[in-house]
XYZ file of C-alpha atoms in Angstrom:
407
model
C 0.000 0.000 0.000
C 1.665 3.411 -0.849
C 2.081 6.369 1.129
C -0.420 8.239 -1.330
C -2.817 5.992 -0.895
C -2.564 5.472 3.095
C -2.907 9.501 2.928
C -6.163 9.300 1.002
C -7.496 6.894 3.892
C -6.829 9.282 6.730
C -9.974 10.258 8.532
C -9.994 12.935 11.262
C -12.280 15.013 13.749
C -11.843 16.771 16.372
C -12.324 15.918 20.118
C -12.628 18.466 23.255
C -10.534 18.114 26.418
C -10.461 19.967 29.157
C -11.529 23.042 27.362
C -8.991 22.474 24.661
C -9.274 21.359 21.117
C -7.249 18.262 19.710
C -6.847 16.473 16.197
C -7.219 12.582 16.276
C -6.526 11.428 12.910
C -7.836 7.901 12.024
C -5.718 5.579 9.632
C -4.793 1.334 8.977
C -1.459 0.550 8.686
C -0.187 -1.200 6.210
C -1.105 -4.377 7.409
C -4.720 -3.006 7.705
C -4.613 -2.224 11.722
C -6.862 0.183 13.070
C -4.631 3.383 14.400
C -5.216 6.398 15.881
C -2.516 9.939 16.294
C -3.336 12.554 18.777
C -2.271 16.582 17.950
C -2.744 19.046 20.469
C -3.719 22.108 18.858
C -3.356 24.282 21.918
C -6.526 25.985 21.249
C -9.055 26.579 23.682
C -12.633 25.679 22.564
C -14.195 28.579 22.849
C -13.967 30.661 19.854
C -11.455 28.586 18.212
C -13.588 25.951 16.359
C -13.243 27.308 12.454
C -9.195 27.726 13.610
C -8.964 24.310 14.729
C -11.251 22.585 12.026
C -8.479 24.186 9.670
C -5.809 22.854 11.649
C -7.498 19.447 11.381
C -7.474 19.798 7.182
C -3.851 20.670 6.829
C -3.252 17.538 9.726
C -4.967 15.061 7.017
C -3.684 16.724 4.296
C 0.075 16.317 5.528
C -0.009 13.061 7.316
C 3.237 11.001 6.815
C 2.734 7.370 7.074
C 5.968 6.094 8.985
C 5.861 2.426 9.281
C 9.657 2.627 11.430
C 9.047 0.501 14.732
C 10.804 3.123 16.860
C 8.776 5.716 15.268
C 5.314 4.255 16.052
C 6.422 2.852 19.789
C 6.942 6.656 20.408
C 3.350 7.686 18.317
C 1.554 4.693 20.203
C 3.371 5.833 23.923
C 1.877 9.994 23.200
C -1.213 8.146 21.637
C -1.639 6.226 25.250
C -0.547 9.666 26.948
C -3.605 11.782 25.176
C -6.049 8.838 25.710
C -5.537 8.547 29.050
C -8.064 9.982 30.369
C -10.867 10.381 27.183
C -13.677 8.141 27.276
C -13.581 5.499 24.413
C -16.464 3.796 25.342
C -18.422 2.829 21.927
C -21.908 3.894 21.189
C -22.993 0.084 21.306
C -21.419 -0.635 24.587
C -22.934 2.673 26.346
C -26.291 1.472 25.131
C -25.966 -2.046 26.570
C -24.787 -0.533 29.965
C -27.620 1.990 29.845
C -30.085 -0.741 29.468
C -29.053 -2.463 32.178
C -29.069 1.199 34.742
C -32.690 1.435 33.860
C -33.669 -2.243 34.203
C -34.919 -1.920 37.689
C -36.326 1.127 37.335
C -39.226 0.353 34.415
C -41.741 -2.440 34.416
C -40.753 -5.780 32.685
C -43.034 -5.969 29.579
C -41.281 -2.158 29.420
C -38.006 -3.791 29.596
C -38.195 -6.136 27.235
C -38.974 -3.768 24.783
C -36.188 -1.556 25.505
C -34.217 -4.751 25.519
C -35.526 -6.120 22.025
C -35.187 -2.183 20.417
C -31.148 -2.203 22.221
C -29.827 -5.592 21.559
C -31.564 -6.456 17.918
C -31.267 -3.060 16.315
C -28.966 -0.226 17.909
C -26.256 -1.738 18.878
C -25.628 -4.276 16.083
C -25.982 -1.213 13.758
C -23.530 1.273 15.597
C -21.180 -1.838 16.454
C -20.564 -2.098 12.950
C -20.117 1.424 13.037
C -17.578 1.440 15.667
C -18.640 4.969 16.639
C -17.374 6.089 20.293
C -19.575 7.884 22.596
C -17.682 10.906 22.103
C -18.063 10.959 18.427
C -21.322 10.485 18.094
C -22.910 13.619 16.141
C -26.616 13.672 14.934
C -26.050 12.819 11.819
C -25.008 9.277 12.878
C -28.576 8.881 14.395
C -30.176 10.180 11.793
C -28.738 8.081 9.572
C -29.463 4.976 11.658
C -33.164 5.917 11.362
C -33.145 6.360 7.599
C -31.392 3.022 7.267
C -34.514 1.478 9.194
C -37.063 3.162 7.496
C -35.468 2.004 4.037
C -33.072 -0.993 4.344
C -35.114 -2.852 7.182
C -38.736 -1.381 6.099
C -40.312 -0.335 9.827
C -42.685 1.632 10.475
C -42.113 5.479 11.374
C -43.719 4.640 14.848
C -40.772 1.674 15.419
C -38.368 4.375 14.421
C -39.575 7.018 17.025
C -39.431 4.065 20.066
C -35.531 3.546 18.604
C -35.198 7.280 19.263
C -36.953 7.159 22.715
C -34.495 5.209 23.707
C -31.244 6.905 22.049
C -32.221 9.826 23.457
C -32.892 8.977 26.999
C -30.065 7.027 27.064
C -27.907 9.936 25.833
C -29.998 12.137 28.214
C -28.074 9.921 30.942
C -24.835 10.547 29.832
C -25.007 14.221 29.270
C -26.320 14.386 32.945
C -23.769 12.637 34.182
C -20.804 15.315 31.823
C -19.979 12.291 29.681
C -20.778 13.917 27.063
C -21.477 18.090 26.612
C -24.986 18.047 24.810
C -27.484 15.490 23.804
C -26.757 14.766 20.024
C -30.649 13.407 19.670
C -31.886 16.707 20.772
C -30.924 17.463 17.197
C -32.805 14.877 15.513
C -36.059 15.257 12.967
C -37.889 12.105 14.028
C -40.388 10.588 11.352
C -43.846 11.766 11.579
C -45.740 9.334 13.560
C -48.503 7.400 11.628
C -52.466 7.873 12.334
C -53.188 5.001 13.904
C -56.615 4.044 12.708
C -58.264 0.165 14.022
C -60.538 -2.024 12.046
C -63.527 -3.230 13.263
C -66.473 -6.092 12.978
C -69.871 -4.194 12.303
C -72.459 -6.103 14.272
C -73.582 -8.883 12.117
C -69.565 -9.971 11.853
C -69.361 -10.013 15.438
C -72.618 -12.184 16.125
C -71.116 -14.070 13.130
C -68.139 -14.772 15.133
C -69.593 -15.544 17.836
C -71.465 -18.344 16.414
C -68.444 -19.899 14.914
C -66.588 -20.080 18.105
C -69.396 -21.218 20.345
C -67.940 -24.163 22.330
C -64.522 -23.753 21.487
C -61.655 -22.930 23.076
C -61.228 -19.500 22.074
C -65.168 -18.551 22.654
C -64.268 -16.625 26.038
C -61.829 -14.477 24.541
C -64.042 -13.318 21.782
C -66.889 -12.323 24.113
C -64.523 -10.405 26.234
C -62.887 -8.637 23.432
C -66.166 -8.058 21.793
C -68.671 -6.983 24.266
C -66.639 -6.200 26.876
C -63.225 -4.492 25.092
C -61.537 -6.422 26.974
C -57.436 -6.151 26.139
C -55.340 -9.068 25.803
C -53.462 -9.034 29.029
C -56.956 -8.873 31.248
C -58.468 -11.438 29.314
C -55.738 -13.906 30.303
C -55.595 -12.392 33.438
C -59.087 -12.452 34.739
C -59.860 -14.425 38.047
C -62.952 -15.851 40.006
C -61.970 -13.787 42.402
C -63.128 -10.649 40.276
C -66.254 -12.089 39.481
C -69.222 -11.044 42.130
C -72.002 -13.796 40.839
C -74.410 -12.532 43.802
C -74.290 -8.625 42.357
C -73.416 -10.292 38.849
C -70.313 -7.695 37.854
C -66.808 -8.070 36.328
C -63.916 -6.465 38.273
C -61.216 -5.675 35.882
C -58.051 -5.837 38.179
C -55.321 -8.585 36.961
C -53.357 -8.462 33.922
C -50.922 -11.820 32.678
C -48.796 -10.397 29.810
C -45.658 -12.184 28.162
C -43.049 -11.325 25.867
C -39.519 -12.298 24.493
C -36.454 -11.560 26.135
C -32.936 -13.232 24.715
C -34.852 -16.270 22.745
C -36.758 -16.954 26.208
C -40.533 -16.471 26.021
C -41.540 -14.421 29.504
C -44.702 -14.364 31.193
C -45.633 -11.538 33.487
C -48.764 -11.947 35.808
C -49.824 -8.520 37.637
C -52.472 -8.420 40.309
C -53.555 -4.730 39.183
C -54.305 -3.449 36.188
C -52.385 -1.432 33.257
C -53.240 1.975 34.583
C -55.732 3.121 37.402
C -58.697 3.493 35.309
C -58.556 0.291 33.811
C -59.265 -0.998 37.048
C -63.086 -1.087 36.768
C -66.474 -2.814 37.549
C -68.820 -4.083 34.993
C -72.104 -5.658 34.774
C -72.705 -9.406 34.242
C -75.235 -9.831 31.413
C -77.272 -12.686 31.413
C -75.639 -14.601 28.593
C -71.916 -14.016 30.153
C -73.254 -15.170 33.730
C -74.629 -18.723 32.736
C -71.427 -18.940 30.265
C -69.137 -18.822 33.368
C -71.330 -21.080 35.820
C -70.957 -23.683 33.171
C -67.300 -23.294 32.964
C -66.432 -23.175 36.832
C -68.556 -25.951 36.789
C -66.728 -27.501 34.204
C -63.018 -26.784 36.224
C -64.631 -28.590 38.974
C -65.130 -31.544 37.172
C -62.104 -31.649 35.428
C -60.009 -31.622 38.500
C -61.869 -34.104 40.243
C -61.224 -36.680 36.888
C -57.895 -36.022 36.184
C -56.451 -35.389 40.119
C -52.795 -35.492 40.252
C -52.535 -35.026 36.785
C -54.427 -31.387 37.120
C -52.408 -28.429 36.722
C -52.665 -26.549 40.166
C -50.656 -23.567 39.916
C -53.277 -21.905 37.890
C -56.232 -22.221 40.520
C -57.934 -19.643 40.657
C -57.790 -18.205 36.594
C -60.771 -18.783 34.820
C -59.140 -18.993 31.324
C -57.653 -22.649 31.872
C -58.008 -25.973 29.335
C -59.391 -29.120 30.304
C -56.003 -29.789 32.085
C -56.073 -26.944 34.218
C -52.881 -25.097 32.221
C -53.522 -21.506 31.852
C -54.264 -20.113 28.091
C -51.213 -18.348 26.762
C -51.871 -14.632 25.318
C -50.150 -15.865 22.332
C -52.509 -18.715 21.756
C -55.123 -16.190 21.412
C -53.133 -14.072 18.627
C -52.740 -16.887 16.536
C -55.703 -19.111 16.971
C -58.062 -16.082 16.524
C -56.257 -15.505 13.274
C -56.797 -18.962 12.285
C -60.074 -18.712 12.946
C -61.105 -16.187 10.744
C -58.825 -17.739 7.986
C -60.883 -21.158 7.975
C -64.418 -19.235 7.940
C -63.877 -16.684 4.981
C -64.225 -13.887 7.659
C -62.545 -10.290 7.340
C -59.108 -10.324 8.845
C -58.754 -8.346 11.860
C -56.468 -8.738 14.640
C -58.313 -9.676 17.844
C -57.293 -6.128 19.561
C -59.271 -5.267 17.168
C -62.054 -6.530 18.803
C -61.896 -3.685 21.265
C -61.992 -1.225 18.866
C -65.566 -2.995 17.276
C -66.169 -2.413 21.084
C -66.593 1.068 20.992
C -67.790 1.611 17.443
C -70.435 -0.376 18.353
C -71.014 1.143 21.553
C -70.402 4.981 19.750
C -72.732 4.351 16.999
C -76.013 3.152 18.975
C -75.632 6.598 21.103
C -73.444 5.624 23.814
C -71.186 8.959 24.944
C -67.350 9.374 24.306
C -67.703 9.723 28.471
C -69.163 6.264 28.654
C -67.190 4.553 26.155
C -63.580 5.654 27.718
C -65.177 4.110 31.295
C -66.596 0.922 29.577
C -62.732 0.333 28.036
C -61.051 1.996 30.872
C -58.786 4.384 29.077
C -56.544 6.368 31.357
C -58.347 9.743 30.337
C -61.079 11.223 27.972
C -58.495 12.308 25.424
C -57.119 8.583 24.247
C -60.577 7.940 23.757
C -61.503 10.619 21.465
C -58.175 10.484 19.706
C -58.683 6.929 18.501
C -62.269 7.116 17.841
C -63.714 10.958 17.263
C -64.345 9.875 13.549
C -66.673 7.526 15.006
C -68.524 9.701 17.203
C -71.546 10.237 14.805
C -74.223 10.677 17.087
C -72.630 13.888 18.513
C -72.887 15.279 14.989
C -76.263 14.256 14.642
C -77.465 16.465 17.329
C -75.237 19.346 16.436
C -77.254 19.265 13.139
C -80.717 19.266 14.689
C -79.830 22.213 17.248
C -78.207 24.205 14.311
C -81.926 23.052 11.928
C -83.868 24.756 14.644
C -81.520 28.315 14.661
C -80.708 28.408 11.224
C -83.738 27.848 8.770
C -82.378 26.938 5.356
């Protein structure tokens, strides 16, 4: 490799410490090792940036490559000297550490999706990078989220949790004066996308409910349907919640799961996803003899199979013949399966929810009514997601503004 051609490959920026500006000028040897040469410039920081960015073009521009062994013992001795003391912590490796500060300070299911974001997509990305702490500008980041949107085709919203976490990771460090400003701070984030739900109109949903009468999944799609019920509490309801004498529904435990390193979680939670989804609902007639005949049912089951019973799950209502608990998962896929083998419309069984409240909003119910019949944590999630919906509301605006304005 010639000289000419080793100067071509010499990269360079500059790095501030203690108040001073220095040139570190990035090259391979000849044998294609990674090396790094530290100039002070003398210059103090402030003021001095244009003056030192010069400094750092005639640096590159007049780099000798000197491949003498005495030569580069003495480069790789000031190298050490300069380095001393300058964090060289990659990106990658901050991120992984961060993870880890915060991991007992956010909820599991939160964690593993820090965890899944960190480990399968940031740091693999800026490994390859090799880009220190330190060097990390916000054009790096930016280009990390143009490479997702393009190259590995997520969605803007996936994008903006990858920046959620860059940022309040970087946050950290620029609290703690490992760094002098938060390089995400300069970042144009993606424009999050509208999220709009599908829905079963009511004929679907009575549809539904006929095919899965007797089955397995026929629970699931009741709650979802008539009561919105989410995943998580579906799996997580208990005959402890249910008051047969008033005949109401308590919604107060949640079982949730995801995956964390290849290992498939489960997270049970005696309370609820926020405080108002902790609520009381009626039993309607239907729902009450459904779950007579299926504690009824556990009864029996126990007594047959005995030893063989699952125990740990006394006490669930959503159990199989065996007493093993229904996995949230099962429900994802078996609902989709469902629809698949009866010709119906694809939706996802969230979706279920939102038929819920369309339902609900288009026979007159309030927006008021609808956010405490799904138990949203305030009015405004509810008339985000479904204001569109809200027809009735309009309806009445038209017949108050028919009797003051005659057209």
């Amino acid at each position: 490799m010639t000289k000419e051609v080793l100067k071509n490959m010499v990269a360079g920026h500059l790095q501030e410490k203690k108040g001073l500006f220095y040139i570190v000028l990035n090259y391979k040897d000849e044998e294609g090792k990674r090396k790094s040469k530290w100039i002070a410039t003398g210059l103090p920081v402030k003021g001095n940036k244009k003056r030192a960015e010069s400094l750092l073009m005639d640096a590159r521009k007049n780099f000798e490559f000197k491949p003498n062994e005495e030569t580069e013992k003495a480069q790789d001795k000031q190298n050490n000297k300069e380095n001393s003391d300058v964090d060289q912590t990659l990106f990658a490796d901050y991120m992984l550490d961060w993870l880890e500060t915060v991991k007992h300070r956010i909820e599991l299911i939160t964690y593993i999706s820090y965890a899944n974001a960190v480990k399968g997509r940031i740091v693999p990305y800026f490994r390859e990078k090799s880009i220190t702490l330190l060097e990390l500008k916000p054009h790096h980041i930016q280009d990390f989220y143009s490479h997702a949107l393009n190259e590995w085709g997520v969605s803007a919203n996936t994008v903006i949790h990858y920046h959620a976490n860059i940022r309040s990771a970087l946050q950290q460090a620029f609290i703690t004066d490992r760094i002098t400003a938060n390089p995400a701070d300069k970042i144009i984030r993606p424009k999050k996308e509208a999220f709009v739900g599908s829905s079963y109109s009511a004929s679907e949903v009575n549809q539904l409910l006929g095919i899965v009468k007797g089955t397995k999944i026929e629970l699931a799609v009741i709650l979802g349907a008539f009561y919105g019920l989410r995943r998580s509490e579906v799996v997580g309801l208990k005959w402890s919640a249910i008051d047969l004498f008033n005949k109401t529904i308590t919604i107060r435990h949640t079982v949730t799961s995801g995956s964390l390193n290849g290992k498939l979680i489960t997270i049970e939670k005696d309370r609820t996803k926020n405080k108002a989804s902790l609520r009381t609902l009626p039993l309607v007639d239907a729902f009450y003899d459904l779950l007579l005949q299926m504690k009824e049912q556990q009864d029996t089951n126990q007594y047959l199979f005995k030893d063989s019973y699952c125990k740990d799950y006394n006490g669930y209502i959503y159990v199989d013949a065996m007493g093993e608990r229904i996995k949230p998962n099962y429900i994802t896929q078996h609902f989709a399966l469902v629809l698949k083998k009866n010709s119906m419309r694809h939706i996802r069984f969230h979706d279920l929810r939102h038929s819920c409240a369309t339902l609900l909003l288009s026979n007159g119910v309030s927006m008021k009514e609808v956010q405490e019949w799904l138990g949203h944590s305030d009015y405004s999630t509810t008339a985000n997601i479904y204001s569109h919906l809200d027809y009735s509301s309009k309806v009445s605006s038209a017949n108050t503004m028919n009797e003051v304005i005659k057209i």
